Coordinates of C-alpha atoms and ligand atoms in Angstrom, one line a residue:
X1 CA -26.6 -7.7 6.9
X2 CA -27.9 -4.4 8.3
X3 CA -25.4 -1.7 7.3
X4 CA -27.2 1.0 9.3
X5 CA -26.9 -1.1 12.5
X6 CA -23.2 -1.7 11.9
X7 CA -22.4 2.0 11.4
X8 CA -24.7 2.9 14.3
X9 CA -22.8 0.6 16.6
X10 CA -19.4 1.7 15.3
X11 CA -20.3 5.4 15.8
X12 CA -21.5 4.8 19.3
X13 CA -18.3 2.9 20.2
X14 CA -16.3 5.8 18.6
X15 CA -17.6 8.4 21.0
X16 CA -16.0 6.6 23.9
X17 CA -13.0 5.0 22.1
X18 CA -12.1 8.3 20.4
X19 CA -11.5 9.7 23.9
X20 CA -9.3 6.8 25.2
X21 CA -5.8 7.6 26.1
X22 CA -2.7 6.7 24.0
X23 CA -1.7 4.2 26.7
X24 CA -5.1 2.4 26.5
X25 CA -4.9 2.2 22.7
X26 CA -1.3 1.0 22.9
X27 CA -2.4 -1.8 25.3
X28 CA -5.1 -2.8 22.9
X29 CA -2.8 -3.0 19.9
X30 CA -0.2 -4.9 21.8
X31 CA -2.8 -7.4 23.0
X32 CA -4.1 -7.8 19.5
X33 CA -0.5 -8.7 18.4
X34 CA -0.2 -11.2 21.2
X35 CA -3.6 -12.8 20.4
X36 CA -2.6 -13.1 16.7
X37 CA 0.6 -14.9 17.7
X38 CA -1.5 -17.1 20.1
X39 CA -3.5 -18.3 17.0
X40 CA -0.3 -20.3 16.2
X41 CA -0.6 -23.1 13.7
X42 CA -4.3 -22.6 13.1
X43 CA -3.5 -19.3 11.4
X44 CA -0.6 -20.7 9.5
X45 CA -2.7 -23.6 8.2
X46 CA -5.6 -21.3 7.2
X47 CA -3.3 -19.1 5.1
X48 CA -1.6 -22.1 3.6
X49 CA -4.9 -23.4 2.5
X50 CA -6.4 -20.2 1.3
X51 CA -3.4 -18.4 -0.2
X52 CA -0.9 -21.0 -1.4
X53 CA 1.8 -19.4 0.6
X54 CA 4.8 -21.3 1.9
X55 CA 5.3 -21.3 5.7
X56 CA 8.3 -18.9 5.5
X57 CA 6.2 -16.2 3.8
X58 CA 3.4 -16.7 6.3
X59 CA 5.7 -16.4 9.3
X60 CA 7.4 -13.3 7.7
X61 CA 4.0 -11.6 7.1
X62 CA 2.8 -12.5 10.6
X63 CA 6.0 -11.0 12.1
X64 CA 5.5 -7.8 10.0
X65 CA 1.8 -7.6 11.0
X66 CA 2.5 -7.9 14.7
X67 CA 5.5 -5.6 14.4
X68 CA 3.2 -3.0 12.8
X69 CA 0.7 -3.3 15.6
X70 CA 3.4 -2.8 18.2
X71 CA 4.9 0.1 16.2
X72 CA 1.5 1.9 16.2
X73 CA 1.2 1.1 19.9
X74 CA 4.4 3.1 20.4
X75 CA 3.1 5.9 18.3
X76 CA -0.2 6.1 20.3
X77 CA 1.8 6.0 23.5
X78 CA 4.2 8.7 22.5
X79 CA 1.5 11.1 21.2
X80 CA 3.8 12.1 18.3
X81 CA 0.8 12.0 15.9
X82 CA -1.2 14.6 17.8
X83 CA 0.7 17.4 16.1
X84 CA 0.4 19.7 19.2
X85 CA 1.0 23.4 18.5
X86 CA 0.5 26.2 21.0
X87 CA 0.4 30.0 20.4
X88 CA 0.3 31.8 23.7
X89 CA -2.1 34.7 24.1
X90 CA -0.7 38.3 23.4
X91 CA -3.2 40.5 25.3
X92 CA -1.1 43.6 24.7
X93 CA -0.5 43.1 21.0
X94 CA -1.5 46.2 18.9
X95 CA -3.6 46.9 17.1
X96 CA -5.3 43.5 18.0
X97 CA -4.6 41.3 20.9
X98 CA -4.0 37.6 20.1
X99 CA -6.1 34.9 21.8
X100 CA -4.6 31.8 23.3
X101 CA -4.6 29.1 20.5
X102 CA -3.8 25.4 20.8
X103 CA -4.0 22.8 18.1
X104 CA -4.3 19.0 18.3
X105 CA -5.2 16.2 15.9
X106 CA -8.3 14.2 16.7
X107 CA -9.6 10.9 15.2
X108 CA -12.1 11.1 12.3
X109 CA -14.6 8.4 13.3
X110 CA -15.6 5.0 11.9
X111 CA -13.2 3.9 9.1
X112 CA -14.0 1.3 6.5
X113 CA -11.0 -0.9 5.7
X114 CA -11.0 -3.3 2.8
X115 CA -8.7 -6.4 3.2
X116 CA -6.3 -6.9 0.3
X117 CA -6.1 -10.3 -1.5
X118 CA -2.3 -10.4 -1.7
X119 CA -1.5 -9.7 2.0
X120 CA -3.9 -11.8 4.1
X121 CA -2.3 -10.4 7.3
X122 CA -0.2 -7.3 6.7
X123 CA -2.8 -5.4 4.6
X124 CA -5.9 -7.1 5.8
X125 CA -8.0 -7.7 8.9
X126 CA -5.4 -6.4 11.5
X127 CA -3.1 -5.0 8.9
X128 CA -1.6 -1.5 8.6
X129 CA -4.8 0.3 7.9
X130 CA -6.6 -1.2 10.9
X131 CA -3.6 -0.8 13.2
X132 CA -3.1 2.9 12.3
X133 CA -6.8 3.7 12.5
X134 CA -7.1 2.1 15.9
X135 CA -4.0 3.9 17.1
X136 CA -5.5 7.2 15.9
X137 CA -8.7 6.5 18.1
X138 CA -11.0 5.6 15.2
X139 CA -13.3 2.6 15.2
X140 CA -12.9 0.1 12.3
X141 CA -15.3 -1.8 10.1
X142 CA -13.3 -4.4 8.2
X143 CA -14.6 -5.7 5.0
X144 CA -12.8 -9.1 4.8
X145 CA -11.4 -10.2 1.4
X146 CA -13.3 -13.3 0.2
X147 CA -10.0 -14.9 -1.0
X148 CA -9.0 -15.5 2.6
X149 CA -12.3 -15.5 4.5
X150 CA -11.3 -18.0 7.1
X151 CA -8.0 -16.3 7.8
X152 CA -9.9 -13.0 8.2
X153 CA -12.4 -14.7 10.7
X154 CA -9.5 -16.0 12.7
X155 CA -7.8 -12.7 13.0
X156 CA -11.1 -11.0 13.8
X157 CA -11.5 -13.5 16.6
X158 CA -8.1 -12.5 18.0
X159 CA -9.1 -8.8 17.9
X160 CA -12.3 -9.7 19.7
X161 CA -10.4 -11.6 22.4
X162 CA -8.0 -8.7 22.8
X163 CA -10.9 -6.2 23.2
X164 CA -12.4 -8.5 25.9
X165 CA -9.0 -8.8 27.7
X166 CA -8.5 -5.0 27.9
X167 CA -12.2 -4.4 28.8
X168 CA -13.1 -2.4 25.7
X169 CA -16.3 -2.3 23.6
X170 CA -16.6 -5.1 21.0
X171 CA -17.9 -2.6 18.5
X172 CA -14.6 -0.8 18.3
X173 CA -13.8 -3.4 15.6
X174 CA -16.6 -4.9 13.5
X175 CA -15.8 -7.7 11.0
X176 CA -18.0 -7.9 7.8
X177 CA -17.7 -11.0 5.8
X178 CA -19.2 -10.5 2.3
X179 CA -18.2 -10.9 -1.3
X180 CA -20.9 -8.6 -2.6
X181 CA -19.9 -5.2 -4.1
X182 CA -23.1 -3.7 -2.8
X183 CA -21.9 -4.2 0.8
X184 CA -18.7 -2.3 0.1
X185 CA -20.6 0.4 -1.7
X186 CA -23.2 0.8 1.1
X187 CA -20.4 0.9 3.8
X188 CA -18.4 3.7 2.1
X189 CA -21.6 5.6 1.3
X190 CA -23.1 5.5 4.8
X191 CA -23.3 9.0 6.3
X192 CA -21.6 7.9 9.6
X193 CA -18.5 6.6 7.7
X194 CA -15.6 9.0 8.2
X195 CA -12.8 7.5 6.0
X196 CA -11.9 4.5 3.8
X197 CA -8.7 2.5 3.4
X198 CA -8.3 0.1 0.4
X199 CA -5.6 -1.9 -1.4
X200 CA -6.4 -3.7 -4.6
X201 CA -7.1 -3.2 -8.2
X202 CA -7.3 0.2 -10.1
X203 CA -10.9 -0.6 -11.1
X204 CA -11.9 -1.4 -7.5
X205 CA -10.1 1.7 -6.1
X206 CA -11.7 4.0 -8.7
X207 CA -15.2 2.4 -8.1
X208 CA -15.0 3.0 -4.3
X209 CA -13.8 6.6 -4.8
X210 CA -16.7 7.2 -7.3
X211 CA -19.3 5.9 -4.8
X212 CA -18.0 8.3 -2.2
X213 CA -18.2 11.2 -4.6
X214 CA -22.0 10.9 -4.4
X215 CA -21.9 11.5 -0.6
X216 CA -23.4 14.6 0.8
X217 CA -20.5 14.9 3.3
X218 CA -17.2 14.1 1.5
X219 CA -14.7 11.9 3.3
X220 CA -11.0 11.0 2.8
X221 CA -10.6 7.8 0.7
X222 CA -7.2 6.3 0.6
X223 CA -6.9 3.7 -2.2
X224 CA -3.6 2.0 -3.0
X225 CA -4.1 0.6 -6.5
X226 CA -1.5 -0.1 -9.1
X227 CA 2.2 0.6 -9.8
X228 CA 4.7 -0.6 -12.4
X229 CA 7.7 0.5 -10.3
X230 CA 10.1 1.5 -13.1
X231 CA 13.7 0.5 -12.7
X232 CA 16.2 2.7 -14.7
X233 CA 19.4 1.1 -15.7
X234 CA 22.3 3.4 -16.3
X235 CA 25.4 2.1 -18.0
X236 CA 28.9 2.3 -16.5
X237 CA 29.1 -0.8 -14.3
X238 CA 31.9 -3.4 -14.4
X239 CA 30.8 -6.7 -15.9
X240 CA 30.5 -8.6 -12.6
X241 CA 28.2 -5.8 -11.3
X242 CA 26.0 -6.0 -14.4
X243 CA 25.4 -9.6 -13.6
X244 CA 24.8 -9.0 -9.9
X245 CA 22.3 -6.3 -10.7
X246 CA 20.5 -8.7 -13.1
X247 CA 20.5 -11.4 -10.4
X248 CA 19.0 -9.0 -7.8
X249 CA 16.3 -7.8 -10.1
X250 CA 15.3 -11.4 -11.2
X251 CA 14.7 -12.2 -7.5
X252 CA 12.5 -9.1 -7.1
X253 CA 10.5 -9.8 -10.2
X254 CA 9.7 -13.4 -9.2
X255 CA 9.4 -12.9 -5.4
X256 CA 6.0 -14.2 -4.2
X257 CA 4.9 -15.0 -7.7
X258 CA 5.2 -11.2 -8.4
X259 CA 2.1 -10.5 -6.3
X260 CA 3.4 -7.3 -4.7
X261 CA 2.3 -3.8 -5.5
X262 CA 6.1 -3.0 -5.5
X263 CA 6.9 -5.6 -8.2
X264 CA 9.3 -4.1 -10.7
X265 CA 7.3 -4.2 -14.0
X266 CA 9.2 -1.8 -16.2
X267 CA 13.0 -1.8 -16.8
X268 CA 14.3 1.2 -18.8
X269 CA 17.8 1.5 -20.3
X270 CA 19.7 3.0 -23.3
X271 CA 20.3 0.7 -26.3
X272 CA 23.9 -0.4 -25.7
X273 CA 26.1 -3.4 -25.4
X274 CA 26.0 -3.1 -21.6
X275 CA 22.2 -2.9 -21.4
X276 CA 22.0 -5.9 -23.7
X277 CA 24.3 -7.9 -21.5
X278 CA 22.2 -6.8 -18.5
X279 CA 18.8 -7.9 -19.8
X280 CA 20.2 -11.1 -21.4
X281 CA 21.6 -12.0 -18.0
X282 CA 18.2 -11.0 -16.4
X283 CA 16.4 -13.2 -18.9
X284 CA 18.7 -16.2 -18.1
X285 CA 18.2 -15.7 -14.4
X286 CA 14.4 -15.5 -14.7
X287 CA 14.3 -18.6 -16.9
X288 CA 16.0 -20.6 -14.2
X289 CA 13.5 -19.5 -11.5
X290 CA 10.6 -21.9 -11.1
X291 CA 7.2 -20.4 -11.2
X292 CA 5.3 -20.2 -7.9
X293 CA 1.6 -20.7 -7.2
X294 CA -0.5 -17.6 -7.3
X295 CA -3.0 -16.7 -4.6
X296 CA -6.1 -18.0 -6.4
X297 CA -7.6 -18.7 -9.8
X298 CA -9.0 -15.2 -10.2
X299 CA -5.6 -13.5 -9.7
X300 CA -4.0 -16.1 -12.0
X301 CA -6.6 -15.6 -14.7
X302 CA -6.1 -11.8 -14.4
X303 CA -2.3 -12.3 -14.7
X304 CA -2.6 -14.3 -17.9
X305 CA -5.2 -12.0 -19.4
X306 CA -3.2 -8.9 -18.7
X307 CA 0.1 -10.4 -19.9
X308 CA -1.5 -11.8 -23.1
X309 CA -3.0 -8.4 -23.8
X310 CA 0.5 -6.8 -23.4
X311 CA 2.2 -9.4 -25.5
X312 CA -0.3 -9.1 -28.3
X313 CA 0.7 -5.4 -28.8
X314 CA 2.7 -4.6 -31.9
X315 CA 6.5 -4.5 -31.3
X316 CA 6.6 -6.7 -28.2
X317 CA 9.0 -9.7 -28.0
X318 CA 8.9 -12.3 -25.2
X319 CA 12.6 -12.9 -24.3
X320 CA 12.5 -15.2 -21.3
X321 CA 12.1 -19.0 -21.7
X322 CA 8.6 -19.8 -20.9
X323 CA 8.3 -23.3 -19.5
X324 CA 5.0 -25.1 -19.5
X325 CA 3.5 -26.4 -16.3
X326 CA 0.6 -28.7 -15.6
X327 CA -0.3 -26.8 -12.4
X328 CA -2.7 -24.2 -13.5
X329 CA -2.1 -22.0 -10.5
X330 CA 1.6 -21.6 -11.2
X331 CA 2.6 -18.3 -12.7
X332 CA 5.5 -18.7 -15.1
X333 CA 7.9 -15.7 -14.7
X334 CA 8.1 -13.8 -18.0
X335 CA 10.2 -11.1 -19.5
X336 CA 9.3 -9.1 -22.6
X337 CA 11.2 -6.4 -24.6
X338 CA 10.2 -3.4 -26.7
X339 CA 11.7 -0.3 -28.2
X340 CA 11.4 3.2 -26.6
X341 CA 9.2 4.6 -29.4
X342 CA 6.8 1.6 -29.2
X343 CA 6.4 2.1 -25.5
X344 CA 5.9 5.8 -25.7
X345 CA 3.2 5.4 -28.3
X346 CA 1.2 2.6 -26.6
X347 CA -0.3 3.3 -23.2
X348 CA -1.4 -0.4 -22.8
X349 CA 2.3 -1.1 -22.2
X350 CA 2.4 1.3 -19.3
X351 CA -0.2 -0.7 -17.3
X352 CA 0.5 -3.0 -14.4
X353 CA 0.5 -6.7 -15.1
X354 CA 0.0 -8.1 -11.5
X355 CA 2.4 -11.1 -11.4
X356 CA 6.0 -12.1 -12.3
X357 CA 6.1 -10.2 -15.6
X358 CA 8.4 -7.3 -16.5
X359 CA 8.9 -5.3 -19.7
X360 CA 12.4 -4.2 -20.8
X361 CA 12.3 -0.9 -22.7
X362 CA 15.3 -0.1 -24.9
X363 CA 15.6 3.7 -25.6
X364 CA 17.5 5.3 -28.5
X365 CA 18.5 8.4 -26.4
X366 CA 18.4 10.0 -23.0
X367 CA 15.7 12.4 -24.3
X368 CA 13.5 9.5 -25.3
X369 CA 13.9 7.8 -21.9
X370 CA 13.0 11.1 -20.2
X371 CA 10.0 11.4 -22.4
X372 CA 8.8 8.0 -21.3
X373 CA 9.4 8.7 -17.7
X374 CA 7.3 11.9 -18.0
X375 CA 4.5 9.9 -19.7
X376 CA 4.0 7.0 -17.3
X377 CA 1.4 7.1 -14.5
X378 CA 2.2 7.8 -10.8
X379 CA 4.2 5.1 -9.0
X380 CA 4.9 3.8 -5.6
X381 CA 8.6 3.6 -6.4
X382 CA 11.3 4.4 -9.0
X383 CA 14.7 2.6 -8.8
X384 CA 18.0 3.5 -10.3
X385 CA 20.6 0.8 -11.0
X386 CA 23.6 3.0 -11.4
X387 CA 26.8 4.2 -9.8
X388 CA 26.8 7.5 -8.0
X389 CA 28.8 9.5 -10.4
X390 CA 26.8 8.4 -13.4
X391 CA 23.5 9.1 -11.7
X392 CA 24.8 12.6 -10.7
X393 CA 25.5 13.2 -14.4
X394 CA 21.9 12.2 -15.1
X395 CA 20.3 13.9 -12.2
X396 CA 17.5 15.2 -14.6
X397 CA 16.1 11.7 -14.2
X398 CA 15.8 12.1 -10.5
X399 CA 14.1 15.5 -11.1
X400 CA 11.4 13.7 -13.1
X401 CA 11.1 10.6 -10.9
X402 CA 10.6 12.6 -7.7
X403 CA 7.3 13.9 -9.1
X404 CA 6.3 10.4 -10.3
X405 CA 6.9 8.2 -7.2
X406 CA 6.7 8.1 -3.4
X407 CA 10.0 6.3 -2.9
X408 CA 13.3 6.6 -4.9
X409 CA 15.7 3.7 -4.6
X410 CA 19.4 3.7 -5.4
X411 CA 21.0 0.4 -6.5
X412 CA 18.3 -1.7 -4.9
X413 CA 14.9 -3.2 -5.7
X414 CA 11.5 -1.9 -4.7
X415 CA 10.2 -5.2 -3.1
X416 CA 10.6 -5.4 0.7
X417 CA 8.9 -2.4 2.2
X418 CA 10.4 -1.5 5.6
X419 CA 7.9 -0.6 8.2
X420 CA 9.4 2.5 9.9
X421 CA 9.1 6.2 10.5
X422 CA 10.6 7.4 7.2
X423 CA 8.9 4.9 4.9
X424 CA 6.7 6.3 2.2
X425 CA 4.3 3.8 0.6
X426 CA 2.3 6.1 -1.6
X427 CA 2.6 8.2 -4.7
X428 CA 0.7 10.0 -7.4
X429 CA -2.4 8.3 -8.8
X430 CA -3.1 5.5 -9.6
X431 CA -0.4 4.3 -7.2
X432 CA -2.5 5.9 -4.5
X433 CA -5.5 8.3 -4.5
X434 CA -3.8 10.8 -2.2
X435 CA -0.1 11.2 -2.7
X436 CA 0.3 13.4 0.4
X437 CA 0.0 10.3 2.7
X438 CA 1.7 7.0 3.2
X439 CA 0.0 3.6 3.8
X440 CA 3.0 2.1 5.5
X441 CA 5.1 3.3 8.4
X442 CA 4.2 5.4 11.4
X443 CA 2.9 8.4 9.4
X444 CA 0.1 6.2 8.0
X445 CA -1.8 7.2 11.2
X446 CA -2.1 10.8 9.8
X447 CA -4.7 9.6 7.3
X448 CA -7.2 9.1 10.1
X449 CA -6.8 12.4 11.9
X450 CA -8.0 16.0 11.6
X451 CA -6.8 19.1 13.3
X452 CA -8.9 21.0 15.8
X453 CA -8.0 24.4 17.4
X454 CA -9.1 25.4 20.9
X455 CA -9.3 29.2 21.3
X456 CA -9.1 30.8 24.7
X457 CA -10.2 27.6 26.4
X458 CA -9.8 27.4 30.2
X459 CA -7.0 24.9 31.1
X460 CA -9.5 22.6 32.9
X461 CA -11.5 22.1 29.7
X462 CA -8.6 21.4 27.4
X463 CA -7.5 17.9 26.4
X464 CA -4.7 16.8 28.8
X465 CA -2.1 17.0 26.0
X466 CA -2.8 20.7 25.3
X467 CA -2.6 21.8 29.0
X468 CA 0.6 23.5 30.2
Ligands
NAP501 P1 -10.1 -5.9 -6.1 O1 -10.9 -6.6 -7.1 O2 -9.8 -4.5 -6.2 O3 -10.9 -6.2 -4.7 C1 -10.5 -5.7 -3.4 C2 -11.6 -5.4 -2.5 O4 -12.4 -4.3 -3.1 C3 -12.6 -6.6 -2.4 O5 -13.1 -6.6 -1.1 C4 -13.7 -6.2 -3.4 O6 -15.0 -6.6 -2.9 C5 -13.7 -4.7 -3.3 N1 -14.2 -4.1 -4.5 C6 -13.6 -4.2 -5.8 N2 -14.3 -3.6 -6.7 C7 -15.4 -3.1 -6.1 C8 -16.5 -2.4 -6.5 N3 -16.7 -2.1 -7.8 N4 -17.5 -2.1 -5.6 C9 -17.4 -2.5 -4.3 N5 -16.3 -3.2 -3.8 C10 -15.3 -3.5 -4.7 O7 -8.7 -6.6 -5.8 P2 -8.4 -8.1 -5.6 O8 -9.6 -9.0 -5.4 O9 -7.4 -8.1 -4.5 O10 -7.6 -8.6 -6.9 C11 -8.1 -8.4 -8.2 C12 -6.9 -7.8 -9.0 O11 -6.5 -6.6 -8.5 C13 -5.7 -8.7 -9.1 O12 -5.8 -9.7 -10.0 C14 -4.6 -7.7 -9.4 O13 -4.5 -7.4 -10.7 C15 -5.1 -6.4 -8.7 N6 -4.4 -6.2 -7.4 C16 -3.4 -5.2 -7.3 C17 -2.8 -5.0 -6.2 C18 -1.7 -4.0 -6.1 O14 -1.1 -3.9 -5.0 N7 -1.4 -3.2 -7.1 C19 -3.1 -5.7 -5.0 C20 -4.1 -6.7 -5.1 C21 -4.7 -6.9 -6.3 P3 -15.5 -8.1 -2.9 O15 -14.9 -8.8 -1.8 O16 -17.0 -8.0 -2.7 O17 -15.1 -8.7 -4.2

């Protein structure tokens, strides 16, 4: 594989594609969505075989992926991402006249996107990073994830067909199939690369960021890595609500074998009769939910290793009923419990266990709970199970959580990320490497743009969008 050749082609294609109109990009994105739908059963079958997903999950993810492509088509068409600002000239201003100034966001250039193992469609080949980069006017080099290589090839073929249909250069999107770290490293280090989008492990994200630090010309690197998504339980609910909260949370912990970056991995509450009732009910619910197959042996191996490591720590008790299964790909949902001081003093317990595992932490006091919240790493989300008046009384928790997470949730669960204008799927490190941006929703396009100001340019030489 010749990385120089790939980047050379991508850069050449960028010079033309970067100047395409919003309407042309929108047409491309809509055509890609239609071509993915046209793959029909072959795509569903490929994902079934490679990822162990049930059909409902595949269709849901396909719907989300095509919806994202169409949403970014709308963004490209509307031009809302261009951030146009105009300051008219003030020739008579004293003591200095002001020139005519006009600002517009332009695309960065070739973007390297890494497909994620846990979302073969929505965060992979034609997923949110690719769709937002293409909408911005960037070209994309996609490093397929080896866990679903065939799915990635199929989606890449749909993109290729779409480029043909709309009469655009094939090099606008280049698919790279490889399971060799050196390829990823060479791609992100190449001088023509203008940005990186990644979803995966903390170690993978940090490694890619470190490779780019050796570059002569620094570039933005957006890595979405790990999150334990704390759920804070506040007492004061009637008994039937305690049970319904437990039921809702059990569903979120076990959804998709827990293979979501928004999986709720930490559950905080004050030692009390109500919190005991809550987690007992949660444990009962979880024990009744059958384990589901994980994506592959590697992910399952990591799940077991991380969980074992957590459970071997002093002061940890497994409280869900662990049922044995013969199928080695099944991830048995598990719930453990510890005391506040144990949690605070052991950072291993703060780490993500990627799979259907959660840790209940029982605190002695509000101060202790707040101390733990201050200590944990950056998060994608933080949820409150509480009634309004009680949360108001404890609003200091919101004050801490707002600086920890990208999304705060009231009486709900973090799984199920809506793709829309106001979504924030980001947060302080290691949730993401740059908490100023979101990886989901229309603002994800802002990652692939930079502002340029035209000073005193004649109208005929200005981009159309900046002309009066
Ligand atoms: P990963 O190991 O981080 O790999 C994701 C992509 O990054 C792959 O394409 C991989 O390349 C590349 N990569 C990783 N480390 C690299 C390095 N040092 N140099 C160059 N490229 C590198 O993630 P994964 O394969 O999806 O899953 C592994 C574990 O990550 C899971 O078991 C889970 O614990 C965690 N994970 C977390 C999330 C989350 O949302 N928090 C999502 C997915 C996975 P290759 O293709 O060459 O291997």
